[in-house]
């Protein structure tokens, strides 16, 4: 596989469920990101990992918990979500970390989350 | 803080030229990027301007004026497949790859 792969593509969960989103990049990149995309809103940066260390937590509620076990994999653990958390969650990677001038992000196709 | 403005929607005719403008306010500046996103798809990188002037890549060109905090994406010889959302993005200050995105411009290309 090539590029950035996200699973599952669609997820429906209740507010009391616990689920995880998975992202895998096959590009040899050093930084990975989680973005949230809601209808009619800009992409919102949630978390950034550079060389497996979290370098950004953009005031995200604790019901979202990221995990980056290695430079190729990124997870977003979800628990006790709210209906307003329904959105498209996009994973991305970049060659260099956020402190460099790198601006080219490669995105996955996203995980469409619906919270009932 | 950061603020990025671009039109919400635009409509153009197949074969025509369309210009999508983007203005930004950031505490520093590290470049302007453009991304394309088709409905249901992933955003894909189109172009990056670090310096003033025009960058051309096939039918698409991107322009930057740092003194005016302004850029645009120019799409020529429009095709139906160009119907998509287009996002301009700037990094906040000197933080490089942590892009902040505009709300996106939804472009509809009509026959």
mmCIF file of C-alpha atoms in Angstrom:
data_model
loop_
_atom_site.group_PDB
_atom_site.id
_atom_site.type_symbol
_atom_site.label_atom_id
_atom_site.label_comp_id
_atom_site.label_asym_id
_atom_site.label_seq_id
_atom_site.Cartn_x
_atom_site.Cartn_y
_atom_site.Cartn_z
ATOM 1 C CA UNK A 1 0.000 0.000 0.000
ATOM 2 C CA UNK A 2 1.078 3.558 -0.565
ATOM 3 C CA UNK A 3 0.207 6.917 0.941
ATOM 4 C CA UNK A 4 -1.828 7.382 4.083
ATOM 5 C CA UNK A 5 -4.436 4.777 4.995
ATOM 6 C CA UNK A 6 -7.207 5.350 7.513
ATOM 7 C CA UNK A 7 -9.542 2.789 9.033
ATOM 8 C CA UNK A 8 -12.414 2.531 9.476
ATOM 9 C CA UNK A 9 -13.778 4.769 6.729
ATOM 10 C CA UNK A 10 -17.122 5.031 8.505
ATOM 11 C CA UNK A 11 -17.957 4.630 12.169
ATOM 12 C CA UNK A 12 -21.224 4.987 14.064
ATOM 13 C CA UNK A 13 -21.020 4.936 17.832
ATOM 14 C CA UNK A 14 -23.100 5.716 20.855
ATOM 15 C CA UNK A 15 -22.051 8.226 23.443
ATOM 16 C CA UNK A 16 -20.984 5.518 25.879
ATOM 17 C CA UNK A 17 -18.908 3.512 23.427
ATOM 18 C CA UNK A 18 -15.147 3.328 23.171
ATOM 19 C CA UNK A 19 -13.653 3.090 19.691
ATOM 20 C CA UNK A 20 -10.394 3.884 17.931
ATOM 21 C CA UNK A 21 -9.435 5.356 14.594
ATOM 22 C CA UNK A 22 -6.288 4.076 12.959
ATOM 23 C CA UNK A 23 -3.912 5.774 10.559
ATOM 24 C CA UNK A 24 -0.908 4.274 8.804
ATOM 25 C CA UNK A 25 1.526 6.049 6.503
ATOM 26 C CA UNK A 26 3.786 4.263 4.038
ATOM 27 C CA UNK A 27 5.790 7.320 2.996
ATOM 28 C CA UNK A 28 8.634 7.286 5.508
ATOM 29 C CA UNK A 29 7.465 10.623 6.912
ATOM 30 C CA UNK A 30 8.497 11.859 10.331
ATOM 31 C CA UNK A 31 5.397 13.774 11.415
ATOM 32 C CA UNK A 32 1.749 12.787 11.684
ATOM 33 C CA UNK A 33 -1.358 14.851 12.350
ATOM 34 C CA UNK A 34 -5.012 14.525 13.264
ATOM 35 C CA UNK A 35 -7.430 17.082 11.804
ATOM 36 C CA UNK A 36 -11.170 17.404 12.347
ATOM 37 C CA UNK A 37 -13.379 18.529 9.465
ATOM 38 C CA UNK A 38 -16.938 19.535 10.289
ATOM 39 C CA UNK A 39 -19.486 20.725 7.763
ATOM 40 C CA UNK A 40 -18.994 24.351 6.712
ATOM 41 C CA UNK A 41 -15.948 24.748 8.938
ATOM 42 C CA UNK A 42 -12.206 24.894 8.251
ATOM 43 C CA UNK A 43 -10.054 21.896 8.985
ATOM 44 C CA UNK A 44 -9.171 22.051 12.665
ATOM 45 C CA UNK A 45 -5.790 20.807 13.819
ATOM 46 C CA UNK A 46 -6.138 18.462 16.794
ATOM 47 C CA UNK A 47 -2.793 16.773 17.428
ATOM 48 C CA UNK A 48 0.691 16.692 15.948
ATOM 49 C CA UNK A 49 3.328 14.035 16.480
ATOM 50 C CA UNK A 50 6.894 14.542 15.342
ATOM 51 C CA UNK A 51 9.303 11.622 15.633
ATOM 52 C CA UNK A 52 6.704 9.885 17.812
ATOM 53 C CA UNK A 53 6.527 12.700 20.347
ATOM 54 C CA UNK A 54 3.392 14.779 20.717
ATOM 55 C CA UNK A 55 4.287 18.367 19.934
ATOM 56 C CA UNK A 56 0.821 19.855 19.762
ATOM 57 C CA UNK A 57 -2.415 19.368 21.595
ATOM 58 C CA UNK A 58 -4.706 22.022 20.252
ATOM 59 C CA UNK A 59 -7.074 22.370 23.219
ATOM 60 C CA UNK A 60 -8.792 19.132 22.366
ATOM 61 C CA UNK A 61 -11.196 17.601 24.943
ATOM 62 C CA UNK A 62 -9.815 14.656 26.873
ATOM 63 C CA UNK A 63 -12.444 12.348 25.365
ATOM 64 C CA UNK A 64 -10.061 12.276 22.376
ATOM 65 C CA UNK A 65 -6.817 10.488 23.169
ATOM 66 C CA UNK A 66 -4.064 10.130 20.554
ATOM 67 C CA UNK A 67 -1.407 7.440 20.458
ATOM 68 C CA UNK A 68 1.651 7.229 18.222
ATOM 69 C CA UNK A 69 3.476 3.928 18.849
ATOM 70 C CA UNK A 70 5.929 4.480 15.980
ATOM 71 C CA UNK A 71 6.508 6.892 13.122
ATOM 72 C CA UNK A 72 4.212 4.961 10.771
ATOM 73 C CA UNK A 73 1.139 4.546 12.948
ATOM 74 C CA UNK A 74 -1.213 6.965 14.639
ATOM 75 C CA UNK A 75 -4.366 6.216 16.591
ATOM 76 C CA UNK A 76 -7.179 8.350 17.916
ATOM 77 C CA UNK A 77 -8.965 6.722 20.836
ATOM 78 C CA UNK A 78 -12.534 7.870 21.368
ATOM 79 C CA UNK A 79 -14.640 7.555 24.506
ATOM 80 C CA UNK A 80 -17.828 9.148 25.803
ATOM 81 C CA UNK A 81 -18.157 11.327 22.731
ATOM 82 C CA UNK A 82 -20.902 13.856 22.123
ATOM 83 C CA UNK A 83 -23.115 14.218 19.038
ATOM 84 C CA UNK A 84 -21.268 17.442 18.149
ATOM 85 C CA UNK A 85 -18.119 15.336 17.701
ATOM 86 C CA UNK A 86 -19.640 13.866 14.554
ATOM 87 C CA UNK A 87 -17.285 14.868 11.757
ATOM 88 C CA UNK A 88 -14.707 13.664 9.277
ATOM 89 C CA UNK A 89 -11.417 12.911 11.025
ATOM 90 C CA UNK A 90 -8.438 13.263 8.755
ATOM 91 C CA UNK A 91 -4.980 11.910 9.341
ATOM 92 C CA UNK A 92 -2.003 13.457 7.560
ATOM 93 C CA UNK A 93 1.739 13.074 7.450
ATOM 94 C CA UNK A 94 4.660 15.242 6.365
ATOM 95 C CA UNK A 95 8.307 14.590 5.666
ATOM 96 C CA UNK A 96 9.514 17.058 8.242
ATOM 97 C CA UNK A 97 8.152 18.056 11.612
ATOM 98 C CA UNK A 98 6.153 21.178 12.416
ATOM 99 C CA UNK A 99 9.189 23.227 13.360
ATOM 100 C CA UNK A 100 10.537 23.146 9.810
ATOM 101 C CA UNK A 101 9.319 24.976 6.773
ATOM 102 C CA UNK A 102 7.584 21.876 5.482
ATOM 103 C CA UNK A 103 4.137 22.646 4.216
ATOM 104 C CA UNK A 104 3.253 19.572 2.209
ATOM 105 C CA UNK A 105 0.822 17.357 4.037
ATOM 106 C CA UNK A 106 -0.342 14.039 2.623
ATOM 107 C CA UNK A 107 -3.837 13.272 3.854
ATOM 108 C CA UNK A 108 -5.689 10.041 4.261
ATOM 109 C CA UNK A 109 -9.241 9.695 2.977
ATOM 110 C CA UNK A 110 -10.650 10.223 6.445
ATOM 111 C CA UNK A 111 -12.858 8.412 8.920
ATOM 112 C CA UNK A 112 -16.467 9.615 8.900
ATOM 113 C CA UNK A 113 -17.664 9.490 12.511
ATOM 114 C CA UNK A 114 -21.290 9.690 13.588
ATOM 115 C CA UNK A 115 -22.083 9.884 17.288
ATOM 116 C CA UNK A 116 -25.653 9.001 18.204
ATOM 117 C CA UNK B 1 -4.218 35.092 16.139
ATOM 118 C CA UNK B 2 -4.574 33.703 12.662
ATOM 119 C CA UNK B 3 -7.312 34.606 10.210
ATOM 120 C CA UNK B 4 -7.734 33.341 6.676
ATOM 121 C CA UNK B 5 -10.437 34.547 4.301
ATOM 122 C CA UNK B 6 -11.510 33.013 1.027
ATOM 123 C CA UNK B 7 -14.861 32.976 -0.777
ATOM 124 C CA UNK B 8 -17.255 30.252 0.289
ATOM 125 C CA UNK B 9 -18.561 29.347 -3.146
ATOM 126 C CA UNK B 10 -17.767 30.024 -6.787
ATOM 127 C CA UNK B 11 -19.315 28.871 -10.025
ATOM 128 C CA UNK B 12 -17.651 28.831 -13.426
ATOM 129 C CA UNK B 13 -18.163 27.380 -16.874
ATOM 130 C CA UNK B 14 -16.202 24.546 -18.416
ATOM 131 C CA UNK B 15 -13.241 25.910 -20.394
ATOM 132 C CA UNK B 16 -13.203 29.207 -18.505
ATOM 133 C CA UNK B 17 -10.675 30.663 -16.046
ATOM 134 C CA UNK B 18 -11.393 31.145 -12.358
ATOM 135 C CA UNK B 19 -9.373 32.886 -9.653
ATOM 136 C CA UNK B 20 -9.817 31.966 -5.992
ATOM 137 C CA UNK B 21 -8.520 34.662 -3.685
ATOM 138 C CA UNK B 22 -7.117 34.226 -0.205
ATOM 139 C CA UNK B 23 -6.179 36.850 2.348
ATOM 140 C CA UNK B 24 -4.518 36.038 5.619
ATOM 141 C CA UNK B 25 -3.450 37.567 8.895
ATOM 142 C CA UNK B 26 -0.693 35.767 10.774
ATOM 143 C CA UNK B 27 1.878 36.724 13.389
ATOM 144 C CA UNK B 28 4.631 35.604 11.029
ATOM 145 C CA UNK B 29 4.774 34.095 7.591
ATOM 146 C CA UNK B 30 6.207 30.867 6.269
ATOM 147 C CA UNK B 31 4.414 30.319 2.988
ATOM 148 C CA UNK B 32 0.989 29.867 1.428
ATOM 149 C CA UNK B 33 -0.303 26.474 0.355
ATOM 150 C CA UNK B 34 -3.292 25.335 -1.652
ATOM 151 C CA UNK B 35 -5.132 22.040 -1.307
ATOM 152 C CA UNK B 36 -7.928 20.491 -3.336
ATOM 153 C CA UNK B 37 -10.606 18.245 -1.870
ATOM 154 C CA UNK B 38 -13.213 16.431 -3.905
ATOM 155 C CA UNK B 39 -16.453 15.532 -2.209
ATOM 156 C CA UNK B 40 -15.845 12.497 -0.009
ATOM 157 C CA UNK B 41 -12.124 12.505 -0.709
ATOM 158 C CA UNK B 42 -8.875 13.486 0.965
ATOM 159 C CA UNK B 43 -7.382 16.957 0.621
ATOM 160 C CA UNK B 44 -4.487 16.843 -1.828
ATOM 161 C CA UNK B 45 -1.622 19.273 -2.105
ATOM 162 C CA UNK B 46 -1.657 21.579 -5.133
ATOM 163 C CA UNK B 47 0.968 24.266 -4.646
ATOM 164 C CA UNK B 48 3.154 26.171 -2.231
ATOM 165 C CA UNK B 49 4.420 29.752 -2.476
ATOM 166 C CA UNK B 50 7.188 30.875 -0.161
ATOM 167 C CA UNK B 51 8.154 33.964 -2.155
ATOM 168 C CA UNK B 52 6.256 36.624 -4.063
ATOM 169 C CA UNK B 53 5.199 35.868 -7.581
ATOM 170 C CA UNK B 54 3.507 33.269 -9.674
ATOM 171 C CA UNK B 55 4.091 29.534 -9.562
ATOM 172 C CA UNK B 56 2.696 27.573 -12.496
ATOM 173 C CA UNK B 57 1.898 23.882 -12.573
ATOM 174 C CA UNK B 58 0.015 22.882 -15.676
ATOM 175 C CA UNK B 59 -3.471 24.389 -15.720
ATOM 176 C CA UNK B 60 -3.107 25.622 -12.143
ATOM 177 C CA UNK B 61 -1.100 28.636 -10.996
ATOM 178 C CA UNK B 62 -0.685 30.151 -7.568
ATOM 179 C CA UNK B 63 0.295 33.706 -6.764
ATOM 180 C CA UNK B 64 1.565 35.331 -3.591
ATOM 181 C CA UNK B 65 2.047 38.930 -2.497
ATOM 182 C CA UNK B 66 3.529 38.996 0.989
ATOM 183 C CA UNK B 67 3.266 42.764 1.299
ATOM 184 C CA UNK B 68 -0.490 42.510 0.717
ATOM 185 C CA UNK B 69 -0.947 39.284 2.737
ATOM 186 C CA UNK B 70 -2.747 37.984 -0.315
ATOM 187 C CA UNK B 71 -2.612 35.081 -2.657
ATOM 188 C CA UNK B 72 -4.724 33.406 -5.269
ATOM 189 C CA UNK B 73 -5.159 30.133 -7.086
ATOM 190 C CA UNK B 74 -5.801 30.417 -10.807
ATOM 191 C CA UNK B 75 -7.437 27.541 -12.625
ATOM 192 C CA UNK B 76 -7.400 27.667 -16.423
ATOM 193 C CA UNK B 77 -9.234 25.630 -19.044
ATOM 194 C CA UNK B 78 -11.654 24.458 -16.412
ATOM 195 C CA UNK B 79 -12.845 20.894 -16.556
ATOM 196 C CA UNK B 80 -15.808 19.267 -14.855
ATOM 197 C CA UNK B 81 -13.409 17.300 -12.669
ATOM 198 C CA UNK B 82 -12.153 20.574 -11.197
ATOM 199 C CA UNK B 83 -15.400 20.825 -9.225
ATOM 200 C CA UNK B 84 -14.109 20.530 -5.670
ATOM 201 C CA UNK B 85 -13.320 22.525 -2.556
ATOM 202 C CA UNK B 86 -10.093 24.515 -2.555
ATOM 203 C CA UNK B 87 -8.370 25.456 0.674
ATOM 204 C CA UNK B 88 -5.628 27.967 1.222
ATOM 205 C CA UNK B 89 -3.468 27.336 4.241
ATOM 206 C CA UNK B 90 -0.779 29.190 6.139
ATOM 207 C CA UNK B 91 1.405 28.111 9.021
ATOM 208 C CA UNK B 92 1.013 30.170 12.210
ATOM 209 C CA UNK B 93 4.170 32.205 12.696
ATOM 210 C CA UNK B 94 7.355 30.186 12.543
ATOM 211 C CA UNK B 95 5.765 26.856 13.227
ATOM 212 C CA UNK B 96 6.245 25.459 9.773
ATOM 213 C CA UNK B 97 4.145 22.448 9.056
ATOM 214 C CA UNK B 98 1.263 23.089 11.448
ATOM 215 C CA UNK B 99 -0.977 24.432 8.765
ATOM 216 C CA UNK B 100 -4.029 26.504 9.552
ATOM 217 C CA UNK B 101 -6.650 26.150 6.841
ATOM 218 C CA UNK B 102 -9.160 28.576 5.447
ATOM 219 C CA UNK B 103 -12.814 27.551 5.355
ATOM 220 C CA UNK B 104 -12.494 26.420 1.746
ATOM 221 C CA UNK B 105 -14.010 27.586 -1.529
ATOM 222 C CA UNK B 106 -16.484 25.217 -3.112
ATOM 223 C CA UNK B 107 -16.042 25.493 -6.871
ATOM 224 C CA UNK B 108 -18.761 24.237 -9.181
ATOM 225 C CA UNK B 109 -17.888 23.869 -12.847
ATOM 226 C CA UNK B 110 -20.924 23.879 -15.143
ATOM 227 C CA UNK B 111 -21.065 22.588 -18.722
#
